PDB file of C-alpha atoms and ligand atoms in Angstrom:
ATOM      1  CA  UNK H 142       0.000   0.000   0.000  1.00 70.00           C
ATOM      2  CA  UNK H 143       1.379   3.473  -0.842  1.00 79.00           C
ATOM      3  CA  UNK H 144       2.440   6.162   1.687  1.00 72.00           C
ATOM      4  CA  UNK H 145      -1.008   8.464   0.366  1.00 76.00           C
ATOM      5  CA  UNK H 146      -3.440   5.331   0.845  1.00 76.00           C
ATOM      6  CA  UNK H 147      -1.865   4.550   4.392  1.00 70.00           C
ATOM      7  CA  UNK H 148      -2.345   7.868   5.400  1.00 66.00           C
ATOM      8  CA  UNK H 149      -5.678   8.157   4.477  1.00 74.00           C
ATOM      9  CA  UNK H 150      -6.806   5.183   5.839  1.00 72.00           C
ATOM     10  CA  UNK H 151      -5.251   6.015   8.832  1.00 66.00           C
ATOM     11  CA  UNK H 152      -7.364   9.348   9.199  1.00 68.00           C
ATOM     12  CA  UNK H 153     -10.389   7.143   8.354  1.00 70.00           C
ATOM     13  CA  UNK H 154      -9.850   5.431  11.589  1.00 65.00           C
ATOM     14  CA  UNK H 155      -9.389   7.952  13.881  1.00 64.00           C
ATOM     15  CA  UNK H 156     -12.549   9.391  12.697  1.00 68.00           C
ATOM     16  CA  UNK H 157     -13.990   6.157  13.404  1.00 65.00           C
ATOM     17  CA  UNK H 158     -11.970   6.253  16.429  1.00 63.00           C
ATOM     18  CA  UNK H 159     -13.714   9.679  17.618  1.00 63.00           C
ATOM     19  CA  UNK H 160     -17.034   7.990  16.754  1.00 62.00           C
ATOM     20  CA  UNK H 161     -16.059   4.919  18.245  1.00 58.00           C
ATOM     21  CA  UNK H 162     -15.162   5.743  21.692  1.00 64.00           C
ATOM     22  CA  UNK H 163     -18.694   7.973  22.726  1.00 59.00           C
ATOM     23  CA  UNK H 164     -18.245  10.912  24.253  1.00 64.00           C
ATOM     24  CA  UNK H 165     -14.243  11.609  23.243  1.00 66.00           C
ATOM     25  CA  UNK H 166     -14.994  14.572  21.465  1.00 61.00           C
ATOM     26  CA  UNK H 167     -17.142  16.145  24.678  1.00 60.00           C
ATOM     27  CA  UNK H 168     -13.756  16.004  26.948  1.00 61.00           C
ATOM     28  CA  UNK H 169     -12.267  19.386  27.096  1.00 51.00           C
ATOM     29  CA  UNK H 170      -8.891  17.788  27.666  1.00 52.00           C
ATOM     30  CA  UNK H 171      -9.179  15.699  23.912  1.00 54.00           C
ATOM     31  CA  UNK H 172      -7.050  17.809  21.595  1.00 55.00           C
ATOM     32  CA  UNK H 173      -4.112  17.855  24.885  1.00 59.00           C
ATOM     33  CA  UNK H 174      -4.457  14.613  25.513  1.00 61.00           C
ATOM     34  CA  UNK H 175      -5.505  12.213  23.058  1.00 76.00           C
ATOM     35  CA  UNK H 176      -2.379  12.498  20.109  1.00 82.00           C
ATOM     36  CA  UNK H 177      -3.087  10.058  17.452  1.00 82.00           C
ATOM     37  CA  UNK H 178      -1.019   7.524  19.154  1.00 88.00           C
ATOM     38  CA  UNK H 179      -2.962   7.777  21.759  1.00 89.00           C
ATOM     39  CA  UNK H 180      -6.671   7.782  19.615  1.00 86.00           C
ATOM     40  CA  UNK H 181      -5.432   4.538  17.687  1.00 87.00           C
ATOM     41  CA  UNK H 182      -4.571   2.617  21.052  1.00 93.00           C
ATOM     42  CA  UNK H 183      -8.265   3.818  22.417  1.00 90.00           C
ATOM     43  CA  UNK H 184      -9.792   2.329  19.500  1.00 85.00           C
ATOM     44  CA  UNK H 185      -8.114  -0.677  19.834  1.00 90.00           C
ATOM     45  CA  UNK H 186      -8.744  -0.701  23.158  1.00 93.00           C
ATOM     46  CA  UNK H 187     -12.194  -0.038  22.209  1.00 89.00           C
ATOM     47  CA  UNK H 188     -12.793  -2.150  19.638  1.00 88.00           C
ATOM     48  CA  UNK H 189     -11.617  -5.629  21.958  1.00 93.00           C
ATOM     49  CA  UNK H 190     -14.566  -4.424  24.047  1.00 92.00           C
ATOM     50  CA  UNK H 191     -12.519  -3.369  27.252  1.00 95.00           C
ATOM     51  CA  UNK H 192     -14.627  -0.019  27.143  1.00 92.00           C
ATOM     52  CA  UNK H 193     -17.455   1.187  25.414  1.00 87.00           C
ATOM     53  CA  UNK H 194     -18.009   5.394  26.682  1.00 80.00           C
ATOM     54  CA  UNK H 195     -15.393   7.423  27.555  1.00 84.00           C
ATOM     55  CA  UNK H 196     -17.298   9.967  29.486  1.00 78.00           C
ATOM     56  CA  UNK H 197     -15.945  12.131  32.091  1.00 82.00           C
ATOM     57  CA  UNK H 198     -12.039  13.219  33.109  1.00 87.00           C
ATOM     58  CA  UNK H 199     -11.773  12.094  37.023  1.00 91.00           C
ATOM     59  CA  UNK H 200      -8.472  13.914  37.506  1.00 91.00           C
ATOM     60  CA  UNK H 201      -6.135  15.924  35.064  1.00 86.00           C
ATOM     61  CA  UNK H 202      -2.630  15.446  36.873  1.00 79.00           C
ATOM     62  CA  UNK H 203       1.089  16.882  35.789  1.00 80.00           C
ATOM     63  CA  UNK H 204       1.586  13.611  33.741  1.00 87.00           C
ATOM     64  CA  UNK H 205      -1.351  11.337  33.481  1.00 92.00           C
ATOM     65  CA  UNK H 206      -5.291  11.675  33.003  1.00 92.00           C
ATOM     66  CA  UNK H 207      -7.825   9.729  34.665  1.00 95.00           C
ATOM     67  CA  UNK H 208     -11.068   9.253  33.071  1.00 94.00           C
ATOM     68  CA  UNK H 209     -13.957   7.605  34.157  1.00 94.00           C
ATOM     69  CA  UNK H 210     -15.224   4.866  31.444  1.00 94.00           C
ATOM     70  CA  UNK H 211     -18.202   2.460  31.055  1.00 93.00           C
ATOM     71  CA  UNK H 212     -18.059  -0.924  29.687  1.00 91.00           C
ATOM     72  CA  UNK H 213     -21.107  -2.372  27.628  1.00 88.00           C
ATOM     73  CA  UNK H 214     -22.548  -4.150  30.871  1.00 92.00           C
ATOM     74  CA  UNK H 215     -22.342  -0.381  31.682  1.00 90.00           C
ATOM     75  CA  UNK H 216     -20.127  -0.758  34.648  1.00 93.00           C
ATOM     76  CA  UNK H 217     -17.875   2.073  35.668  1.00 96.00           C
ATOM     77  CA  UNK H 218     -13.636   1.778  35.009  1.00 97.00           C
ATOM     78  CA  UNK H 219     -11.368   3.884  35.245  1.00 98.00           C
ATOM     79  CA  UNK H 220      -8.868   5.120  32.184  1.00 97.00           C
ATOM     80  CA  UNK H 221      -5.574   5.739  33.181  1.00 97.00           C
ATOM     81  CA  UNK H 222      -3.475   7.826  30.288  1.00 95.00           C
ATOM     82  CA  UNK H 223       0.309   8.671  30.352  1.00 94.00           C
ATOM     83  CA  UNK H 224       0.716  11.766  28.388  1.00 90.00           C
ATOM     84  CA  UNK H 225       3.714  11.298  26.067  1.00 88.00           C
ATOM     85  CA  UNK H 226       4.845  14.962  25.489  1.00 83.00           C
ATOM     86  CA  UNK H 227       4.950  16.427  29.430  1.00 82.00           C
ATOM     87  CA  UNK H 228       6.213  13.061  31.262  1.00 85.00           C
ATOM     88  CA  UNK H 229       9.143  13.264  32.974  1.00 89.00           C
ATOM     89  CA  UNK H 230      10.927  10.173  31.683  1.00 86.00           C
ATOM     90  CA  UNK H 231      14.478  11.066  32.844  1.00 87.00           C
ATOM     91  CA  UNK H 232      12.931  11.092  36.390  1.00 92.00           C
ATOM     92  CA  UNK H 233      11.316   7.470  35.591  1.00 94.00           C
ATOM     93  CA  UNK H 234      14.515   5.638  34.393  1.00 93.00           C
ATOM     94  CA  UNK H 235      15.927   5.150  38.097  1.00 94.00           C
ATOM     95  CA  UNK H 236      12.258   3.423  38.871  1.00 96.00           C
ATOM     96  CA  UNK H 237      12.670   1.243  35.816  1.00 95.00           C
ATOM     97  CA  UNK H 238      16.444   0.778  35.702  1.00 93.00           C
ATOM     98  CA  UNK H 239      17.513  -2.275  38.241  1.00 92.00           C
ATOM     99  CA  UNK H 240      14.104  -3.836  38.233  1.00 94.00           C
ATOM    100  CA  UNK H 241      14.862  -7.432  36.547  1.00 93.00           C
ATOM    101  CA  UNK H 242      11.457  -7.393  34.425  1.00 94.00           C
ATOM    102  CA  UNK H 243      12.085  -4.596  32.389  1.00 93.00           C
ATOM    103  CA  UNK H 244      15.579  -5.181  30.950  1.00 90.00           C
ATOM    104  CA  UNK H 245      16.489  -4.213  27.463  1.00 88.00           C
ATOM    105  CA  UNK H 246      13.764  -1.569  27.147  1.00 88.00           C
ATOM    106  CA  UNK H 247      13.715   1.582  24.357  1.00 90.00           C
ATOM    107  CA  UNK H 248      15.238   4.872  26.670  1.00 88.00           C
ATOM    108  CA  UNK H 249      13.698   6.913  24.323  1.00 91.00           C
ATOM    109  CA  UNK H 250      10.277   9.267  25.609  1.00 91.00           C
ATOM    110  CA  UNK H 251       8.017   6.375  23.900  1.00 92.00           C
ATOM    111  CA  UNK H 252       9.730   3.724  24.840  1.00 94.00           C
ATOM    112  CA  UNK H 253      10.651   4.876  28.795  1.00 95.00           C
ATOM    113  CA  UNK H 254       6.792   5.920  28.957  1.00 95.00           C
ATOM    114  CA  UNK H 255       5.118   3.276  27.580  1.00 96.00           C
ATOM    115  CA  UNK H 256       7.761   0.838  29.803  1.00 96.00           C
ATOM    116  CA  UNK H 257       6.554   2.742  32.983  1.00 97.00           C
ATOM    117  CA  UNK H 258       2.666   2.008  31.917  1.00 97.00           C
ATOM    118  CA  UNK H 259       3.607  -1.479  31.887  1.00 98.00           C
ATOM    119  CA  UNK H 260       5.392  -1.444  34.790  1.00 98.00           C
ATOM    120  CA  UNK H 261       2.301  -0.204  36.428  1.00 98.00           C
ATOM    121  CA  UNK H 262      -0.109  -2.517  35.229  1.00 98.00           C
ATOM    122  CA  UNK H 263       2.576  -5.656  35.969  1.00 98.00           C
ATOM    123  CA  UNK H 264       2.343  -4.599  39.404  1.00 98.00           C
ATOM    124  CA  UNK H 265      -1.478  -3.781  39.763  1.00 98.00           C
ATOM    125  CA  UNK H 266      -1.706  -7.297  38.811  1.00 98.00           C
ATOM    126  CA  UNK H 267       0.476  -8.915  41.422  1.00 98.00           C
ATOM    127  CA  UNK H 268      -0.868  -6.599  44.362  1.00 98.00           C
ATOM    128  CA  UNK H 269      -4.069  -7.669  43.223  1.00 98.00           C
ATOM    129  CA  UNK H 270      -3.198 -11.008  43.039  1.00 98.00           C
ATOM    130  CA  UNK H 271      -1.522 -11.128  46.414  1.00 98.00           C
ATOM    131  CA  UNK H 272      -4.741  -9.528  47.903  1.00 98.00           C
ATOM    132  CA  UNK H 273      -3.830  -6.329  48.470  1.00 98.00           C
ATOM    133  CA  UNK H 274      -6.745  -3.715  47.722  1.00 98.00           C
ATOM    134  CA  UNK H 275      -5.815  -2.004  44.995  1.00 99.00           C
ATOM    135  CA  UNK H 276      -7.694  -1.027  41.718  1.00 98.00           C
ATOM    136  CA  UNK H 277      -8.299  -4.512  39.743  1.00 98.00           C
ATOM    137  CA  UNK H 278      -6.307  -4.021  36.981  1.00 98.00           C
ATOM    138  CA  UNK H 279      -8.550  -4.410  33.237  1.00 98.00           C
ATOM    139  CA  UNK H 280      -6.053  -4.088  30.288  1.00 98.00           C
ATOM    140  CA  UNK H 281      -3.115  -2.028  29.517  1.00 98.00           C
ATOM    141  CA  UNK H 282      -1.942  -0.884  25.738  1.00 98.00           C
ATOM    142  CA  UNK H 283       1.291   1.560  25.161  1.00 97.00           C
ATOM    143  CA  UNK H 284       0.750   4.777  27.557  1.00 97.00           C
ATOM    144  CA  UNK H 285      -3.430   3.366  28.165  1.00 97.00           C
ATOM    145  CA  UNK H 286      -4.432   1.279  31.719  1.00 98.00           C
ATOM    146  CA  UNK H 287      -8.496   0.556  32.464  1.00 98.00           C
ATOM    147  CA  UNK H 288      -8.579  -0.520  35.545  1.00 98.00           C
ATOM    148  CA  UNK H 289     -11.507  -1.061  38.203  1.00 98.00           C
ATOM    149  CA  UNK H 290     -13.192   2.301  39.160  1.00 98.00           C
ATOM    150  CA  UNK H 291     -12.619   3.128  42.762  1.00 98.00           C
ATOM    151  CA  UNK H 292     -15.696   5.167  43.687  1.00 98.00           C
ATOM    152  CA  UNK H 293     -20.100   4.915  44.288  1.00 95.00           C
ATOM    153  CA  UNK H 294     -21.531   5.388  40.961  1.00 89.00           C
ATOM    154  CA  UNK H 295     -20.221   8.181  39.158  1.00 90.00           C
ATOM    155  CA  UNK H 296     -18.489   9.948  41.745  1.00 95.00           C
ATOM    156  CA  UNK H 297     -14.832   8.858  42.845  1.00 97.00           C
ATOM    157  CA  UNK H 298     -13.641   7.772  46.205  1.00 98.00           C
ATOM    158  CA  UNK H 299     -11.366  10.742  47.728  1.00 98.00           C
ATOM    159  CA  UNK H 300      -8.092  10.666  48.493  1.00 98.00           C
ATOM    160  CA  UNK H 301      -6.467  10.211  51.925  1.00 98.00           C
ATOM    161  CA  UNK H 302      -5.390  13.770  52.288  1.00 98.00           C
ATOM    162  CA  UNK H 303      -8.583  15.134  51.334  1.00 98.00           C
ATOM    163  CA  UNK H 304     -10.453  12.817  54.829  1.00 98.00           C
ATOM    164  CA  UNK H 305     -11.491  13.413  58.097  1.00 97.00           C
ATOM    165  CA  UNK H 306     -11.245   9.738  59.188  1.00 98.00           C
ATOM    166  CA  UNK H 307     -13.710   8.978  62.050  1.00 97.00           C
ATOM    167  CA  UNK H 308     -11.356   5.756  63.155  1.00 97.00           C
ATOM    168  CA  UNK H 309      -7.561   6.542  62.237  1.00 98.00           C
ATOM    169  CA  UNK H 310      -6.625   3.481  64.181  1.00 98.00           C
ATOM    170  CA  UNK H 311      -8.593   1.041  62.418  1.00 98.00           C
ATOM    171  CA  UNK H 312      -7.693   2.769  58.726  1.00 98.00           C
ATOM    172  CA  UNK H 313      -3.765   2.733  59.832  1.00 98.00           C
ATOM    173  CA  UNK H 314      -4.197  -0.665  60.634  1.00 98.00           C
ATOM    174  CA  UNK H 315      -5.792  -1.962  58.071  1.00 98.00           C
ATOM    175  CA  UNK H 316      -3.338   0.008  55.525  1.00 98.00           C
ATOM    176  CA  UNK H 317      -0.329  -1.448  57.152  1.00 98.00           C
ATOM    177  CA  UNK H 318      -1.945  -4.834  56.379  1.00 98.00           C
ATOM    178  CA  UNK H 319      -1.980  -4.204  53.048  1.00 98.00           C
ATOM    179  CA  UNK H 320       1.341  -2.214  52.595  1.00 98.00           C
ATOM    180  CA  UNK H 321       2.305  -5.661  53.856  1.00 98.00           C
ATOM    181  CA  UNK H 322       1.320  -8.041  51.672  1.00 98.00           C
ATOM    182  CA  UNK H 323       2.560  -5.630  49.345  1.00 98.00           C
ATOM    183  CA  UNK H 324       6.089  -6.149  50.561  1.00 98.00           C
ATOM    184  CA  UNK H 325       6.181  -9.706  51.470  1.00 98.00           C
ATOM    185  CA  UNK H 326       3.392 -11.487  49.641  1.00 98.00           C
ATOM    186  CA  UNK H 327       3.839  -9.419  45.671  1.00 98.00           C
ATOM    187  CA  UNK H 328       7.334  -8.289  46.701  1.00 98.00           C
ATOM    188  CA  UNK H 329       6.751  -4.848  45.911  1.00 98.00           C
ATOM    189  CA  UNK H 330       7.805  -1.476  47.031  1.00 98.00           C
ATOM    190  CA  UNK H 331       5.296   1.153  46.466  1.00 98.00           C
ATOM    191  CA  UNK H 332       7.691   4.107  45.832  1.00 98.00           C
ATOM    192  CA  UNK H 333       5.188   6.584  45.624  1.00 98.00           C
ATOM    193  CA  UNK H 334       2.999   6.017  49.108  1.00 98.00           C
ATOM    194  CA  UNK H 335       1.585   9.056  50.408  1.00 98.00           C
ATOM    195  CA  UNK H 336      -1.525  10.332  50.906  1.00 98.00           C
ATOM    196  CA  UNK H 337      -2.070  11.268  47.320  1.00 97.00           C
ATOM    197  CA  UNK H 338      -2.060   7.870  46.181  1.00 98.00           C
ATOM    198  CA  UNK H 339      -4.665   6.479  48.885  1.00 98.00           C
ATOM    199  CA  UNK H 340      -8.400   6.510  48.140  1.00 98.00           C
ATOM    200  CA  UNK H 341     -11.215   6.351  51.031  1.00 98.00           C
ATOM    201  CA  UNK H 342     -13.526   3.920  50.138  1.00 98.00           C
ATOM    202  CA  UNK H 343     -16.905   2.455  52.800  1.00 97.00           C
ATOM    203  CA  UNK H 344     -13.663   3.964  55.638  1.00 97.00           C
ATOM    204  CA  UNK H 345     -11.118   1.463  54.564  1.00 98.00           C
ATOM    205  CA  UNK H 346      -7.752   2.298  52.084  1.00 98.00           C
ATOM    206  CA  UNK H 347      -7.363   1.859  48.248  1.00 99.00           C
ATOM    207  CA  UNK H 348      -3.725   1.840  47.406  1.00 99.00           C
ATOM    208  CA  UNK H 349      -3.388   3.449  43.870  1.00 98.00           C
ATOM    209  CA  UNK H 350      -0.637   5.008  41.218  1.00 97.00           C
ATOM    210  CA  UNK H 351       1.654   1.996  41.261  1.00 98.00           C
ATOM    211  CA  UNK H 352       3.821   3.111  38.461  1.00 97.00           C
ATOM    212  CA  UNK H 353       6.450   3.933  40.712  1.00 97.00           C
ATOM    213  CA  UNK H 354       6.321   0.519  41.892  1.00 98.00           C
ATOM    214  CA  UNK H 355       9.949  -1.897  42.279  1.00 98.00           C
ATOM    215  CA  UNK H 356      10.668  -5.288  43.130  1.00 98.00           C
ATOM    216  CA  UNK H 357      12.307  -5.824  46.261  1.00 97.00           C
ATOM    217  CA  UNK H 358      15.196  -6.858  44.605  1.00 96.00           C
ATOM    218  CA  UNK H 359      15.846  -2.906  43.081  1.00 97.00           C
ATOM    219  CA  UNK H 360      19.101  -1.283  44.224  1.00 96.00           C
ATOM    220  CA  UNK H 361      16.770   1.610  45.514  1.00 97.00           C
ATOM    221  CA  UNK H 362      13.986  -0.688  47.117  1.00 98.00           C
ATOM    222  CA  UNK H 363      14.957  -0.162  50.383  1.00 98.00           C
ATOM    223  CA  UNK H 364      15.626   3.911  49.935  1.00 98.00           C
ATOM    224  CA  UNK H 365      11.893   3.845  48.622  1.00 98.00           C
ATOM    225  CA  UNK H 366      10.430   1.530  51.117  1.00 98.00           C
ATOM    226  CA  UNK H 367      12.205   4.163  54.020  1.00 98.00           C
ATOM    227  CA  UNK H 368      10.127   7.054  52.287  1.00 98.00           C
ATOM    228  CA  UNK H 369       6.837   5.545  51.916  1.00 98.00           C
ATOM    229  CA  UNK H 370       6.740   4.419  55.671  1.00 98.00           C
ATOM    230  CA  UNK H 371       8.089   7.554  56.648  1.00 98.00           C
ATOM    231  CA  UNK H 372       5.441   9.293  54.537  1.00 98.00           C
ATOM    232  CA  UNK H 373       2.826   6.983  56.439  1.00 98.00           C
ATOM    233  CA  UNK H 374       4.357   7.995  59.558  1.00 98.00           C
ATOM    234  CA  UNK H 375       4.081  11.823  59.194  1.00 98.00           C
ATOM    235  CA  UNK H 376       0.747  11.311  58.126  1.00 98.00           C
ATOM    236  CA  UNK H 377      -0.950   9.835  60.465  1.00 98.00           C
ATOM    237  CA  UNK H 378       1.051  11.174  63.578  1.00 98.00           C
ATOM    238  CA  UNK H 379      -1.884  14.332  63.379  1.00 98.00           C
ATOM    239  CA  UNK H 380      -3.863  11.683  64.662  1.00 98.00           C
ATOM    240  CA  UNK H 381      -1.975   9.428  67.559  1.00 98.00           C
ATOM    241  CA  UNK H 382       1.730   8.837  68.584  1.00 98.00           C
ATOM    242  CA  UNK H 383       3.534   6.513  65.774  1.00 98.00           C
ATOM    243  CA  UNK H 384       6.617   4.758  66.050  1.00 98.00           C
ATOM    244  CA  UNK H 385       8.479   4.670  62.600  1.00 98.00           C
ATOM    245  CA  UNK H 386      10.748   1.624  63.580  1.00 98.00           C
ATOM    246  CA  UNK H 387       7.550  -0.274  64.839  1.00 98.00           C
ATOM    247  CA  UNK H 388       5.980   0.427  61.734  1.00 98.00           C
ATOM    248  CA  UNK H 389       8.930  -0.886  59.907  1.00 98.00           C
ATOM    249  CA  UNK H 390       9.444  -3.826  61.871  1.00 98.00           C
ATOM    250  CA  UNK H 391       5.480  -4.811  61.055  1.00 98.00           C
ATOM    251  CA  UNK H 392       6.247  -4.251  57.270  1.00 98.00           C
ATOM    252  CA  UNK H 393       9.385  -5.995  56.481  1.00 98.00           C
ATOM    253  CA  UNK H 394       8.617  -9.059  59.094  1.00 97.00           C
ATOM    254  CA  UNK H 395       7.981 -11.429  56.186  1.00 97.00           C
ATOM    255  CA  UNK H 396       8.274 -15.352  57.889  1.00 87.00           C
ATOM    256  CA  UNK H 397       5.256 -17.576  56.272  1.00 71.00           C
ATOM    257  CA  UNK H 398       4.431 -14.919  54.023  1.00 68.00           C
ATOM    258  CA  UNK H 399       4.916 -16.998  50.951  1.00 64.00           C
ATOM    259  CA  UNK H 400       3.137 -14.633  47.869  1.00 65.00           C
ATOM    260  CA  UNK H 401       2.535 -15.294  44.233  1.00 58.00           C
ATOM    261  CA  UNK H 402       4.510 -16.030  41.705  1.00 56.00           C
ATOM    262  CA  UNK H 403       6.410 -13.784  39.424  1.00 52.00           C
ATOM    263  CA  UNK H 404       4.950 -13.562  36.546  1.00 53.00           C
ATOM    264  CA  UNK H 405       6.606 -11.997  34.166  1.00 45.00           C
TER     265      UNK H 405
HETATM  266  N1  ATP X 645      -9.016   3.503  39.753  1.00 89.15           N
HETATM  267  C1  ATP X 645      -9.382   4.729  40.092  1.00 89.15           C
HETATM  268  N2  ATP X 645     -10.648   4.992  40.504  1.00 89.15           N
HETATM  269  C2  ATP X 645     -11.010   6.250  40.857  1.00 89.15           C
HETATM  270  N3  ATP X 645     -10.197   7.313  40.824  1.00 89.15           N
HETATM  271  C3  ATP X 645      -8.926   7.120  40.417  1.00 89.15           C
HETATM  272  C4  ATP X 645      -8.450   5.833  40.036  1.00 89.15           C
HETATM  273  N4  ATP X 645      -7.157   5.938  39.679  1.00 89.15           N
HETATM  274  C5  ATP X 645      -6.829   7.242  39.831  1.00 89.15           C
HETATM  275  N5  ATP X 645      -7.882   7.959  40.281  1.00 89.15           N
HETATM  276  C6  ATP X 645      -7.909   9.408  40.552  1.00 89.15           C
HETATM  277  O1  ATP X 645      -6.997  10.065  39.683  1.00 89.15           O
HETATM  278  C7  ATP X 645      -5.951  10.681  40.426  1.00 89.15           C
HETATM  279  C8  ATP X 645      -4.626  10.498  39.705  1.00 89.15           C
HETATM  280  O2  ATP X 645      -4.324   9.118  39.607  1.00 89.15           O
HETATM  281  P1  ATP X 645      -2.862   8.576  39.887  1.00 89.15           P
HETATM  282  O3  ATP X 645      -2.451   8.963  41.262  1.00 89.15           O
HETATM  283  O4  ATP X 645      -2.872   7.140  39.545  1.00 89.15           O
HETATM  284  O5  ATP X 645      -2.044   9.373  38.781  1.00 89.15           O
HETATM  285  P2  ATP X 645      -0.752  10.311  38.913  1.00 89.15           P
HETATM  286  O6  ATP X 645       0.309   9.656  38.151  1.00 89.15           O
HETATM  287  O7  ATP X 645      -0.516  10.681  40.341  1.00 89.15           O
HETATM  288  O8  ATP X 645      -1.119  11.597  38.152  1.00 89.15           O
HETATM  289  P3  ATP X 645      -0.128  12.843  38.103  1.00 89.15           P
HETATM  290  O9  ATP X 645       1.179  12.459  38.742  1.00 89.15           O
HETATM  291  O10 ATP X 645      -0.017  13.113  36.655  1.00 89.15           O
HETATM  292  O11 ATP X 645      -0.841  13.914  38.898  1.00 89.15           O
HETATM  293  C9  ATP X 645      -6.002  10.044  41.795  1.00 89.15           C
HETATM  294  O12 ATP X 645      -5.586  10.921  42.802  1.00 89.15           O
HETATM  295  C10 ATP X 645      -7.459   9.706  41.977  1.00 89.15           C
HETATM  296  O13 ATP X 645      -8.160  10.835  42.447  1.00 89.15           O
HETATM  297 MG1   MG X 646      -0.825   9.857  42.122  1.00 89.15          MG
END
């Protein structure tokens, strides 16, 4: 097929992309946001069946955009996607670098992106696996993740920092649990654990943005694992005294924790 004829039936699917995936043309954010890379890996997306309406932006952060989705059961997800042109990639290669499943991958702004999307959904999928709540992870395509919706109909669950919690002890608790099984049962660091990246949902935490994610094995593991916990401990000191090497301890006391796998 020539250059001309590619080209054009290129344009012909976007445009059947924009009809395709209801509602893209409504979001303010489109023209930003959805690049033709981006368009063609919605409509494939789209066209497996993985979502159906794209219909409302959730959140329009520094480097990603969450939309809320329905599939054709008409159940709410939630459409995770990477902007190419304003990530920070050099800041992402020391997250990706070290971590044995993502060897040999392209350091360009693509390639480093669409490697830290991956990364992300890889370890959705073992937290999920390993029982810790997170978002259930959907599908995943270049810089695109659909994952479970974390919220009551339309409306998403809040974030930590934005939460008066009526029982702080039971919530810290319950999120060491899972920071936890995290560590010892998926063998993941969070990286990025803050209040930012906690949802409230019926009082109990959603751990979320696990792009920053590492294997314990990663040179830096234990320099992220120090932050997060410290993050934690900050956090919730506004509510009751909390001992960082306590905390710690809890964590990274692994015996008979036996998790899941590696997958890939
Ligand atoms: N599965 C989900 N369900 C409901 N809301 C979500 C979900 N995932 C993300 N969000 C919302 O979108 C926001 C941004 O998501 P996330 O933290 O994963 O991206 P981010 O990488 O921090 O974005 P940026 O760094 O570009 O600001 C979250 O704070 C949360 O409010
Ligand atoms: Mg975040």
């Amino acid at each position: 097929m020539s250059i001309d004829k590619k080209l054009s039936q290129l344009e012909r699917e976007l445009d059947a992309l924009r009809r395709k995936v209801k509602g893209i043309e409504d979001l303010k954010v489109a023209s930003e946001v959805f690049d033709k890379a981006t368009l063609l890996t919605l409509y494939e997306l789209a066209n497996k069946g993985y979502i159906d309406l794209l219909y409302g932006v959730i959140k329009t952060g520094k480097e990603s955009n969450v939309f809320l989705a329905k599939d054709s059961d008409g159940k709410p997800l939630a459409v995770k996607i990477h902007r190419i042109a304003t990530s920070d990639f050099r800041a992402m290669t020391k997250y990706i670098e070290g971590d044995p499943r993502f060897t040999g991958f392209r350091r360009n702004r693509r390639g480093i992106v669409y490697t830290w999307v991956r990364k992300e959904f890889k370890n959705l999928e073992r937290a999920y696996l390993n029982g810790v709540r997170v978002p259930k992870p959907v599908a995943f395509k270049n810089n695109v993740i659909i994952m479970e919706f974390i919220g009551s109909d339309s409306t998403p669950s809040p974030m930590l920092k934005n939460v008066g919690l009526s029982q702080p002890e039971e919530f810290f608790r319950d999120l060491l649990a899972n920071v936890k099984k995290l560590y010892c049962r998926a063998n993941l660091v969070h990286a990025d654990l803050s209040e930012y990246n906690i949802l409230v949902k019926d009082d109990l935490p959603v751990i979320i943005d696990l792009s920053s994610g590492v294997v314990r094995e990663h040179p830096y593991a234990s320099e992220f694992l120090h932050r997060d916990i410290a993050n934690l401990v900050r956090y919730f000191r506004r509510y009751f005294p909390v001992d960082y090497d306590e905390v710690y301890n809890y964590i990274t006391s692994c015996g008979g924790e036996g998790g899941v796998p590696e997958d890939s």
